[in-house]
Amino acid sequence: MVRPTDHSPPAVPPDALHLGRGHLLDAGRIALLLALNQDDLSRITNVATTSVKIGDAMPPAMREWIEDIANMMNMVAEIFQGDETRTVAWFKAQNPQLGDFSPHDMIRIGRQDRLRHFILNAFSEHIGTRVSLR
């Protein structure tokens, strides 16, 4: 049996920003925090603008995508000790390691896979640093 090391990021980070999960996912709050409008959500998730619904009527593909974004937001929030303001500011700030795009822009242009990889690497480094200082 292969066991993850102590330095492995959790499969699902703690809900530091209280964004919810599953049927309790607060998709409206996530969209508000990241300033994503109905057109953004439609384009990013390939769901017709008229089908973009927040709540119980949300299309499954959209729910899955928003949960992925929520997980990324919570990972970043964990690095910032759960500080929502700093987390949102990080998502909106240009980042030279992302080609001078902000994480918010990466999401809006459909590059969340690259952003997820970047965040996972940063999270792993953060955990490694925190562990080595003890």
Coordinates of N, CA, C and O in Angstrom, one line a residue:
M1 N 0.8 -1.2 0.0 CA 0.0 0.0 0.0 C 0.9 1.2 0.0 O 1.8 1.4 0.8
V2 N 0.6 2.2 -0.9 CA 1.4 3.4 -1.0 C 0.7 4.4 -0.1 O -0.5 4.6 -0.2
R3 N 1.5 5.1 0.8 CA 0.9 6.1 1.7 C 1.5 7.4 1.3 O 2.7 7.5 1.0
P4 N 0.7 8.5 1.3 CA 1.2 9.8 1.0 C 2.2 10.2 2.1 O 2.0 9.9 3.2
T5 N 3.1 11.0 1.7 CA 4.1 11.6 2.6 C 3.4 12.7 3.4 O 2.4 13.2 3.0
D6 N 4.1 13.1 4.5 CA 3.5 14.3 5.3 C 3.5 15.5 4.5 O 2.8 16.5 4.8
H7 N 4.3 15.6 3.4 CA 4.4 16.8 2.6 C 3.3 16.9 1.5 O 3.3 17.8 0.8
S8 N 2.5 15.8 1.3 CA 1.5 15.8 0.2 C 0.4 16.7 0.6 O -0.1 16.7 1.7
P9 N 0.0 17.5 -0.4 CA -1.2 18.4 -0.1 C -2.4 17.5 0.0 O -2.5 16.4 -0.6
P10 N -3.4 17.9 0.8 CA -4.6 17.1 1.0 C -5.4 17.1 -0.4 O -5.3 18.0 -1.2
A11 N -6.1 16.0 -0.6 CA -6.8 15.8 -1.8 C -7.9 16.9 -1.9 O -8.1 17.5 -2.9
V12 N -8.5 17.2 -0.8 CA -9.5 18.3 -0.7 C -9.1 19.1 0.5 O -9.1 18.7 1.6
P13 N -8.7 20.4 0.3 CA -8.3 21.2 1.4 C -9.4 21.6 2.3 O -10.6 21.5 1.9
P14 N -9.1 21.9 3.6 CA -10.1 22.4 4.5 C -10.9 23.6 3.9 O -10.3 24.4 3.1
D15 N -12.1 23.8 4.2 CA -12.9 24.8 3.7 C -12.7 26.1 4.5 O -13.5 26.7 5.2
A16 N -11.5 26.7 4.4 CA -11.0 27.8 5.1 C -11.9 29.1 4.8 O -12.0 29.9 5.7
L17 N -12.4 29.2 3.6 CA -13.2 30.4 3.3 C -14.7 30.1 3.4 O -15.5 31.0 3.1
H18 N -15.1 29.0 3.9 CA -16.5 28.6 4.1 C -17.3 28.8 2.8 O -18.3 29.4 2.8
L19 N -16.7 28.2 1.8 CA -17.4 28.2 0.5 C -18.4 27.1 0.3 O -19.2 27.1 -0.7
G20 N -18.3 26.1 1.1 CA -19.2 25.0 1.0 C -18.7 23.9 0.1 O -17.8 24.1 -0.7
R21 N -19.4 22.8 0.1 CA -19.1 21.6 -0.8 C -20.4 20.9 -1.1 O -21.4 21.0 -0.4
G22 N -20.3 20.2 -2.3 CA -21.5 19.5 -2.7 C -22.7 20.3 -2.8 O -22.6 21.4 -3.4
H23 N -23.8 19.9 -2.3 CA -25.1 20.6 -2.4 C -25.0 21.9 -1.6 O -25.9 22.8 -1.7
L24 N -24.0 22.1 -0.7 CA -23.9 23.3 0.1 C -22.9 24.3 -0.5 O -22.6 25.3 0.1
L25 N -22.4 24.0 -1.7 CA -21.5 24.9 -2.4 C -22.1 26.3 -2.6 O -23.2 26.4 -3.1
D26 N -21.4 27.3 -2.2 CA -21.9 28.7 -2.4 C -21.3 29.3 -3.6 O -20.4 30.1 -3.6
A27 N -21.8 28.8 -4.8 CA -21.3 29.2 -6.1 C -21.5 30.7 -6.3 O -20.6 31.4 -6.9
G28 N -22.5 31.3 -5.8 CA -22.7 32.8 -5.9 C -21.6 33.5 -5.2 O -21.1 34.5 -5.7
R29 N -21.3 33.1 -4.0 CA -20.2 33.8 -3.3 C -18.9 33.6 -4.0 O -18.1 34.6 -4.1
I30 N -18.6 32.5 -4.5 CA -17.3 32.2 -5.3 C -17.3 33.2 -6.5 O -16.3 33.8 -6.7
A31 N -18.4 33.2 -7.2 CA -18.4 34.1 -8.4 C -18.2 35.6 -8.0 O -17.5 36.3 -8.6
L32 N -18.8 36.0 -6.9 CA -18.7 37.3 -6.4 C -17.3 37.6 -5.9 O -16.7 38.7 -6.3
L33 N -16.7 36.7 -5.2 CA -15.3 37.0 -4.7 C -14.3 37.1 -5.9 O -13.4 37.9 -5.8
L34 N -14.6 36.3 -7.0 CA -13.7 36.4 -8.1 C -14.2 37.3 -9.2 O -13.6 37.3 -10.3
A35 N -15.2 38.0 -9.0 CA -15.8 38.9 -10.0 C -16.1 38.2 -11.3 O -15.7 38.7 -12.3
L36 N -16.7 37.1 -11.2 CA -17.1 36.3 -12.4 C -18.6 36.6 -12.7 O -19.4 36.3 -11.8
N37 N -18.9 37.0 -13.9 CA -20.3 37.3 -14.2 C -20.9 36.1 -15.0 O -20.2 35.1 -15.3
Q38 N -22.1 36.2 -15.4 CA -22.8 35.1 -16.1 C -22.1 34.7 -17.4 O -22.0 33.5 -17.7
D39 N -21.7 35.7 -18.1 CA -21.0 35.5 -19.4 C -19.7 34.7 -19.2 O -19.3 33.8 -19.9
D40 N -18.9 35.1 -18.1 CA -17.7 34.4 -17.8 C -18.0 33.0 -17.5 O -17.3 32.1 -18.0
L41 N -18.9 32.7 -16.6 CA -19.3 31.4 -16.2 C -19.7 30.5 -17.4 O -19.3 29.4 -17.5
S42 N -20.5 31.1 -18.3 CA -20.9 30.4 -19.5 C -19.8 30.0 -20.4 O -19.6 28.9 -20.8
R43 N -18.9 31.0 -20.7 CA -17.7 30.7 -21.6 C -16.8 29.7 -21.0 O -16.4 28.8 -21.6
I44 N -16.5 29.8 -19.7 CA -15.5 29.0 -19.1 C -16.0 27.5 -19.0 O -15.2 26.6 -19.1
T45 N -17.3 27.4 -18.7 CA -17.8 26.0 -18.4 C -18.5 25.4 -19.7 O -19.0 24.3 -19.6
N46 N -18.5 26.1 -20.7 CA -19.2 25.7 -22.0 C -20.7 25.4 -21.7 O -21.2 24.4 -22.2
V47 N -21.3 26.2 -20.9 CA -22.7 26.0 -20.6 C -23.4 27.3 -21.3 O -22.9 28.4 -21.1
A48 N -24.5 27.1 -21.9 CA -25.2 28.2 -22.6 C -25.5 29.3 -21.5 O -25.9 28.9 -20.4
T49 N -25.4 30.5 -21.9 CA -25.7 31.6 -20.9 C -27.0 31.5 -20.3 O -27.2 31.7 -19.1
T50 N -28.0 31.0 -21.1 CA -29.4 30.9 -20.5 C -29.5 29.7 -19.5 O -30.4 29.7 -18.7
S51 N -28.5 28.8 -19.5 CA -28.5 27.7 -18.6 C -27.6 27.9 -17.4 O -27.5 27.1 -16.5
V52 N -26.9 29.1 -17.3 CA -26.1 29.4 -16.1 C -27.0 29.7 -15.0 O -27.8 30.7 -15.0
K53 N -27.1 28.8 -14.0 CA -27.9 28.9 -12.8 C -27.0 28.7 -11.6 O -26.1 27.8 -11.6
I54 N -27.2 29.4 -10.6 CA -26.5 29.3 -9.3 C -27.5 28.6 -8.3 O -28.6 29.1 -8.2
G55 N -27.1 27.6 -7.7 CA -28.0 26.9 -6.7 C -28.3 25.5 -7.1 O -27.5 24.9 -7.9
D56 N -29.4 25.0 -6.7 CA -29.8 23.6 -7.0 C -29.9 23.3 -8.5 O -29.7 22.2 -8.9
A57 N -30.3 24.3 -9.3 CA -30.5 24.1 -10.7 C -29.2 24.2 -11.5 O -29.2 24.2 -12.7
M58 N -28.1 24.4 -10.8 CA -26.8 24.5 -11.5 C -26.4 23.3 -12.3 O -26.5 22.2 -11.8
P59 N -26.1 23.4 -13.6 CA -25.7 22.3 -14.4 C -24.5 21.5 -13.7 O -23.6 22.2 -13.2
P60 N -24.5 20.2 -13.8 CA -23.4 19.4 -13.2 C -22.0 19.8 -13.6 O -21.1 19.9 -12.8
A61 N -21.8 20.1 -14.9 CA -20.5 20.5 -15.3 C -20.0 21.8 -14.7 O -18.9 22.0 -14.3
M62 N -21.0 22.7 -14.5 CA -20.6 24.0 -13.8 C -20.3 23.8 -12.4 O -19.4 24.4 -11.8
R63 N -21.1 22.9 -11.7 CA -20.9 22.7 -10.3 C -19.5 22.1 -10.1 O -18.8 22.5 -9.2
E64 N -19.1 21.1 -10.9 CA -17.8 20.5 -10.8 C -16.7 21.5 -11.0 O -15.7 21.6 -10.3
W65 N -16.9 22.4 -12.0 CA -15.9 23.4 -12.3 C -15.7 24.4 -11.1 O -14.6 24.7 -10.7
I66 N -16.9 24.8 -10.5 CA -16.9 25.8 -9.4 C -16.3 25.1 -8.2 O -15.5 25.8 -7.4
E67 N -16.6 23.9 -7.9 CA -15.9 23.2 -6.8 C -14.4 23.1 -6.9 O -13.7 23.3 -6.0
D68 N -13.9 22.9 -8.2 CA -12.5 22.9 -8.4 C -11.9 24.3 -8.1 O -10.9 24.4 -7.4
I69 N -12.6 25.3 -8.5 CA -12.1 26.7 -8.2 C -12.1 26.9 -6.7 O -11.2 27.5 -6.1
A70 N -13.2 26.5 -6.0 CA -13.3 26.6 -4.5 C -12.2 25.9 -3.8 O -11.6 26.4 -2.9
N71 N -11.8 24.7 -4.3 CA -10.7 24.0 -3.7 C -9.4 24.8 -3.9 O -8.6 24.8 -3.0
M72 N -9.2 25.4 -5.1 CA -8.0 26.2 -5.3 C -8.0 27.4 -4.4 O -6.9 27.7 -3.8
M73 N -9.1 28.0 -4.2 CA -9.2 29.2 -3.4 C -8.9 28.8 -1.9 O -8.2 29.5 -1.2
N74 N -9.4 27.7 -1.5 CA -9.1 27.2 -0.1 C -7.7 26.8 0.1 O -7.2 27.1 1.2
M75 N -7.0 26.3 -0.9 CA -5.6 26.0 -0.7 C -4.8 27.3 -0.5 O -3.9 27.4 0.3
V76 N -5.1 28.3 -1.4 CA -4.4 29.6 -1.2 C -4.8 30.2 0.1 O -3.9 30.7 0.8
A77 N -6.0 30.1 0.5 CA -6.4 30.7 1.8 C -5.7 30.0 3.0 O -5.3 30.6 4.0
E78 N -5.4 28.7 2.8 CA -4.7 28.0 3.9 C -3.2 28.6 4.0 O -2.7 28.8 5.1
I79 N -2.6 29.0 2.9 CA -1.3 29.6 2.9 C -1.4 30.9 3.6 O -0.5 31.3 4.4
F80 N -2.5 31.6 3.5 CA -2.7 32.9 4.1 C -3.5 32.8 5.4 O -4.1 33.8 5.9
Q81 N -3.4 31.7 6.1 CA -4.1 31.4 7.4 C -5.5 31.8 7.4 O -6.1 32.3 8.3
G82 N -6.2 31.5 6.2 CA -7.7 31.7 6.2 C -8.1 33.1 5.9 O -9.3 33.4 6.0
D83 N -7.2 34.0 5.6 CA -7.5 35.4 5.4 C -8.1 35.6 4.0 O -7.5 35.6 3.0
E84 N -9.4 35.9 4.0 CA -10.2 36.0 2.8 C -9.7 37.2 2.0 O -9.5 37.1 0.7
T85 N -9.4 38.3 2.6 CA -9.0 39.5 1.9 C -7.7 39.3 1.2 O -7.5 39.6 0.0
R86 N -6.7 38.7 1.8 CA -5.4 38.4 1.2 C -5.5 37.4 0.1 O -4.9 37.4 -0.9
T87 N -6.4 36.4 0.3 CA -6.6 35.3 -0.7 C -7.2 35.9 -2.0 O -6.7 35.7 -3.1
V88 N -8.2 36.8 -1.8 CA -8.9 37.4 -3.0 C -7.9 38.3 -3.7 O -7.8 38.4 -4.9
A89 N -7.1 39.1 -2.9 CA -6.1 40.0 -3.5 C -5.1 39.2 -4.3 O -4.7 39.6 -5.4
W90 N -4.7 38.0 -3.8 CA -3.7 37.1 -4.5 C -4.3 36.7 -5.9 O -3.6 36.7 -6.9
F91 N -5.6 36.4 -5.9 CA -6.2 35.9 -7.1 C -6.4 37.1 -8.1 O -6.4 36.8 -9.3
K92 N -6.4 38.3 -7.7 CA -6.6 39.4 -8.6 C -5.3 40.1 -9.0 O -5.2 40.9 -9.9
A93 N -4.1 39.8 -8.3 CA -2.8 40.4 -8.6 C -2.1 39.7 -9.7 O -2.1 38.5 -9.8
Q94 N -1.5 40.5 -10.6 CA -0.7 39.9 -11.7 C 0.4 39.1 -11.1 O 1.0 39.5 -10.0
N95 N 0.8 38.0 -11.7 CA 1.8 37.2 -11.2 C 2.8 36.8 -12.3 O 2.4 36.2 -13.3
P96 N 4.1 37.3 -12.1 CA 5.1 37.0 -13.2 C 5.3 35.5 -13.5 O 5.6 35.1 -14.6
Q97 N 5.0 34.7 -12.5 CA 5.1 33.2 -12.7 C 4.0 32.6 -13.5 O 4.1 31.5 -13.9
L98 N 3.0 33.4 -13.7 CA 1.9 33.0 -14.6 C 1.8 33.8 -15.9 O 0.8 34.1 -16.4
G99 N 3.0 34.3 -16.3 CA 3.1 35.1 -17.5 C 2.5 36.5 -17.4 O 1.9 37.0 -18.3
D100 N 2.6 37.0 -16.2 CA 2.0 38.3 -15.8 C 0.5 38.4 -15.9 O -0.1 39.4 -16.0
F101 N -0.1 37.2 -15.9 CA -1.6 37.1 -15.7 C -1.9 37.0 -14.2 O -1.1 36.5 -13.5
S102 N -3.1 37.5 -13.8 CA -3.5 37.2 -12.5 C -4.2 35.8 -12.5 O -4.6 35.3 -13.5
P103 N -4.2 35.2 -11.3 CA -5.0 33.9 -11.2 C -6.4 34.1 -11.7 O -7.0 33.2 -12.4
H104 N -7.0 35.2 -11.4 CA -8.4 35.5 -11.8 C -8.4 35.5 -13.4 O -9.3 34.9 -13.9
D105 N -7.4 36.1 -14.0 CA -7.4 36.1 -15.5 C -7.2 34.7 -16.0 O -7.8 34.3 -17.0
M106 N -6.4 33.9 -15.3 CA -6.2 32.5 -15.8 C -7.5 31.7 -15.7 O -7.8 30.9 -16.6
I107 N -8.3 32.0 -14.7 CA -9.6 31.3 -14.6 C -10.5 31.8 -15.8 O -11.1 31.0 -16.5
R108 N -10.5 33.1 -16.0 CA -11.4 33.7 -17.0 C -11.1 33.2 -18.4 O -11.9 33.2 -19.3
I109 N -9.8 32.9 -18.7 CA -9.4 32.5 -20.1 C -9.3 31.0 -20.2 O -8.9 30.4 -21.2
G110 N -9.8 30.3 -19.1 CA -9.9 28.8 -19.2 C -8.6 28.1 -18.9 O -8.5 27.0 -19.3
R111 N -7.7 28.7 -18.2 CA -6.4 28.1 -17.9 C -6.3 27.6 -16.4 O -5.3 27.6 -15.8
Q112 N -7.5 27.1 -15.9 CA -7.5 26.7 -14.5 C -6.6 25.5 -14.2 O -6.2 25.3 -13.1
D113 N -6.4 24.6 -15.3 CA -5.5 23.5 -15.1 C -4.1 23.9 -14.8 O -3.5 23.4 -13.9
R114 N -3.6 24.9 -15.5 CA -2.3 25.4 -15.3 C -2.2 26.1 -13.9 O -1.3 26.0 -13.1
L115 N -3.3 26.9 -13.6 CA -3.4 27.5 -12.3 C -3.4 26.5 -11.1 O -2.7 26.7 -10.1
R116 N -4.2 25.4 -11.3 CA -4.2 24.4 -10.3 C -2.8 23.8 -10.0 O -2.4 23.6 -8.9
H117 N -2.1 23.5 -11.1 CA -0.7 23.0 -11.0 C 0.2 23.9 -10.3 O 0.9 23.5 -9.4
F118 N 0.1 25.2 -10.6 CA 0.9 26.2 -9.9 C 0.6 26.3 -8.4 O 1.5 26.3 -7.6
I119 N -0.7 26.3 -8.1 CA -1.1 26.4 -6.7 C -0.7 25.1 -5.9 O -0.2 25.2 -4.8
L120 N -0.8 23.9 -6.5 CA -0.4 22.7 -5.9 C 1.1 22.7 -5.6 O 1.6 22.3 -4.5
N121 N 1.9 23.2 -6.6 CA 3.3 23.4 -6.3 C 3.7 24.3 -5.2 O 4.5 24.0 -4.3
A122 N 3.0 25.5 -5.2 CA 3.2 26.5 -4.1 C 2.8 25.9 -2.8 O 3.4 26.1 -1.8
F123 N 1.7 25.2 -2.8 CA 1.2 24.6 -1.5 C 2.2 23.6 -1.0 O 2.5 23.6 0.2
S124 N 2.7 22.8 -1.9 CA 3.7 21.7 -1.5 C 4.9 22.4 -0.9 O 5.4 22.0 0.1
E125 N 5.4 23.5 -1.5 CA 6.5 24.2 -1.0 C 6.2 24.8 0.3 O 7.1 24.8 1.2
H126 N 5.1 25.4 0.5 CA 4.7 26.0 1.7 C 4.6 25.0 2.9 O 5.2 25.2 3.9
I127 N 4.0 23.8 2.6 CA 4.0 22.8 3.6 C 5.4 22.3 4.0 O 5.7 22.1 5.1
G128 N 6.2 22.1 3.0 CA 7.6 21.6 3.2 C 8.4 22.6 4.0 O 9.1 22.2 5.0
T129 N 8.2 23.9 3.8 CA 8.9 24.9 4.5 C 8.4 24.9 6.0 O 9.1 25.0 6.9
R130 N 7.1 24.8 6.1 CA 6.5 24.9 7.5 C 6.9 23.7 8.3 O 7.3 23.8 9.4
V131 N 7.0 22.5 7.7 CA 7.4 21.3 8.4 C 8.9 21.4 8.7 O 9.3 21.0 9.8
S132 N 9.7 21.9 7.8 CA 11.2 21.9 8.1 C 11.5 22.9 9.2 O 12.6 22.8 9.7
L133 N 10.7 23.9 9.5 CA 11.0 24.9 10.5 C 10.7 24.4 11.9 O 11.1 25.0 12.9
R134 N 10.0 23.3 12.0 CA 9.6 22.8 13.4 C 10.7 22.0 14.0 O 11.6 21.5 13.5

